[in-house]
Amino acid sequence: MSIMESMGKKKPRPRRSFTPEFKAEIVELCRRGDRSVGQIAKDFDLTETAVRDWVKQAEVDAGERDGLTSSEREELAALRRENRRLREDVDILKRATAFFAKETR
């Protein structure tokens, strides 16, 4: 690989997770308006997209913007997990019913 080819390719950044407290601090810095979102993201080695998403979610949670609040998102995710598990349970019961119906003939 030539130098020019390697210059354009960055290694993907490993996925990181942040505490709600850290996100709240970053959102507060953005709301103060001292620095731009881009500058805050750069200062804390974050992606600008992530910081903008945190600000947007904080606005939704505060009722300043339409959308699903954090608690509604958590509830939706839990309901989807439960729905998936229940569908799997029904599928297993259907297969068991078919198996036993076949065995009794």
Tab-separated table of C-alpha atoms in Angstrom:
chain	number	residue	atom	x	y	z
A	1	MET	CA	0.000	0.000	0.000
A	2	SER	CA	1.395	3.364	-0.951
A	3	ILE	CA	1.611	6.349	1.381
A	4	MET	CA	-1.226	8.096	-0.463
A	5	GLU	CA	-3.513	5.067	-0.025
A	6	SER	CA	-2.794	4.758	3.681
A	7	MET	CA	-3.337	8.467	4.317
A	8	GLY	CA	-7.011	8.300	3.332
A	9	LYS	CA	-7.871	5.271	5.459
A	10	LYS	CA	-8.411	5.699	9.165
A	11	LYS	CA	-8.924	2.840	11.558
A	12	PRO	CA	-12.454	2.813	12.920
A	13	ARG	CA	-12.690	4.146	16.451
A	14	PRO	CA	-13.710	1.515	19.012
A	15	ARG	CA	-17.249	1.991	20.309
A	16	ARG	CA	-17.241	3.807	23.620
A	17	SER	CA	-19.973	4.301	26.172
A	18	PHE	CA	-20.457	7.325	28.372
A	19	THR	CA	-22.270	7.833	31.654
A	20	PRO	CA	-25.449	9.904	31.729
A	21	GLU	CA	-23.620	12.343	34.018
A	22	PHE	CA	-20.853	12.887	31.458
A	23	LYS	CA	-23.401	13.410	28.674
A	24	ALA	CA	-25.286	15.916	30.849
A	25	GLU	CA	-22.060	17.864	31.467
A	26	ILE	CA	-21.310	17.998	27.744
A	27	VAL	CA	-24.884	19.136	26.995
A	28	GLU	CA	-24.574	21.852	29.643
A	29	LEU	CA	-21.333	23.084	28.056
A	30	CYS	CA	-23.101	23.253	24.683
A	31	ARG	CA	-26.047	25.152	26.137
A	32	ARG	CA	-23.804	27.779	27.735
A	33	GLY	CA	-22.738	28.861	24.278
A	34	ASP	CA	-19.126	29.631	25.210
A	35	ARG	CA	-17.850	27.232	22.560
A	36	SER	CA	-19.320	25.645	19.453
A	37	VAL	CA	-20.509	22.034	19.449
A	38	GLY	CA	-17.621	21.203	17.136
A	39	GLN	CA	-15.075	22.737	19.498
A	40	ILE	CA	-16.501	20.919	22.521
A	41	ALA	CA	-16.471	17.633	20.592
A	42	LYS	CA	-12.847	18.225	19.606
A	43	ASP	CA	-11.816	19.214	23.151
A	44	PHE	CA	-13.272	16.018	24.633
A	45	ASP	CA	-12.302	13.713	21.729
A	46	LEU	CA	-15.936	13.053	20.819
A	47	THR	CA	-17.696	12.967	17.490
A	48	GLU	CA	-19.693	16.048	16.644
A	49	THR	CA	-22.640	13.853	15.667
A	50	ALA	CA	-22.735	12.206	19.097
A	51	VAL	CA	-22.669	15.549	20.893
A	52	ARG	CA	-25.443	16.913	18.670
A	53	ASP	CA	-27.522	13.786	19.351
A	54	TRP	CA	-27.029	14.211	23.127
A	55	VAL	CA	-28.135	17.855	22.924
A	56	LYS	CA	-31.169	16.911	20.831
A	57	GLN	CA	-32.152	14.128	23.277
A	58	ALA	CA	-31.758	16.508	26.233
A	59	GLU	CA	-34.115	18.946	24.488
A	60	VAL	CA	-36.673	16.156	23.957
A	61	ASP	CA	-36.373	15.081	27.609
A	62	ALA	CA	-36.894	18.701	28.714
A	63	GLY	CA	-40.011	19.027	26.545
A	64	GLU	CA	-38.394	21.609	24.284
A	65	ARG	CA	-38.606	19.384	21.205
A	66	ASP	CA	-40.930	16.659	19.922
A	67	GLY	CA	-39.789	13.041	20.055
A	68	LEU	CA	-39.424	10.060	22.355
A	69	THR	CA	-37.972	10.827	25.765
A	70	SER	CA	-35.173	8.670	27.156
A	71	SER	CA	-37.583	6.795	29.435
A	72	GLU	CA	-39.952	6.188	26.520
A	73	ARG	CA	-37.045	4.854	24.460
A	74	GLU	CA	-36.066	2.487	27.278
A	75	GLU	CA	-39.656	1.285	27.636
A	76	LEU	CA	-39.945	0.747	23.874
A	77	ALA	CA	-36.719	-1.290	23.815
A	78	ALA	CA	-37.929	-3.423	26.758
A	79	LEU	CA	-41.290	-4.022	25.068
A	80	ARG	CA	-39.571	-5.017	21.824
A	81	ARG	CA	-37.351	-7.495	23.713
A	82	GLU	CA	-40.398	-8.962	25.464
A	83	ASN	CA	-42.316	-9.142	22.182
A	84	ARG	CA	-39.425	-10.986	20.515
A	85	ARG	CA	-39.214	-13.455	23.423
A	86	LEU	CA	-42.960	-14.088	23.358
A	87	ARG	CA	-42.907	-14.684	19.587
A	88	GLU	CA	-40.103	-17.215	20.097
A	89	ASP	CA	-42.153	-18.917	22.842
A	90	VAL	CA	-45.184	-19.138	20.537
A	91	ASP	CA	-43.024	-20.553	17.745
A	92	ILE	CA	-41.641	-23.238	20.092
A	93	LEU	CA	-45.154	-24.141	21.246
A	94	LYS	CA	-46.354	-24.403	17.635
A	95	ARG	CA	-43.501	-26.760	16.784
A	96	ALA	CA	-44.126	-28.834	19.910
A	97	THR	CA	-47.836	-29.065	19.091
A	98	ALA	CA	-47.050	-30.200	15.535
A	99	PHE	CA	-44.528	-32.741	16.837
A	100	PHE	CA	-46.916	-34.275	19.371
A	101	ALA	CA	-49.813	-34.265	16.922
A	102	LYS	CA	-47.631	-36.231	14.507
A	103	GLU	CA	-46.550	-38.690	17.235
A	104	THR	CA	-50.110	-39.543	18.297
A	105	ARG	CA	-51.266	-40.576	14.797
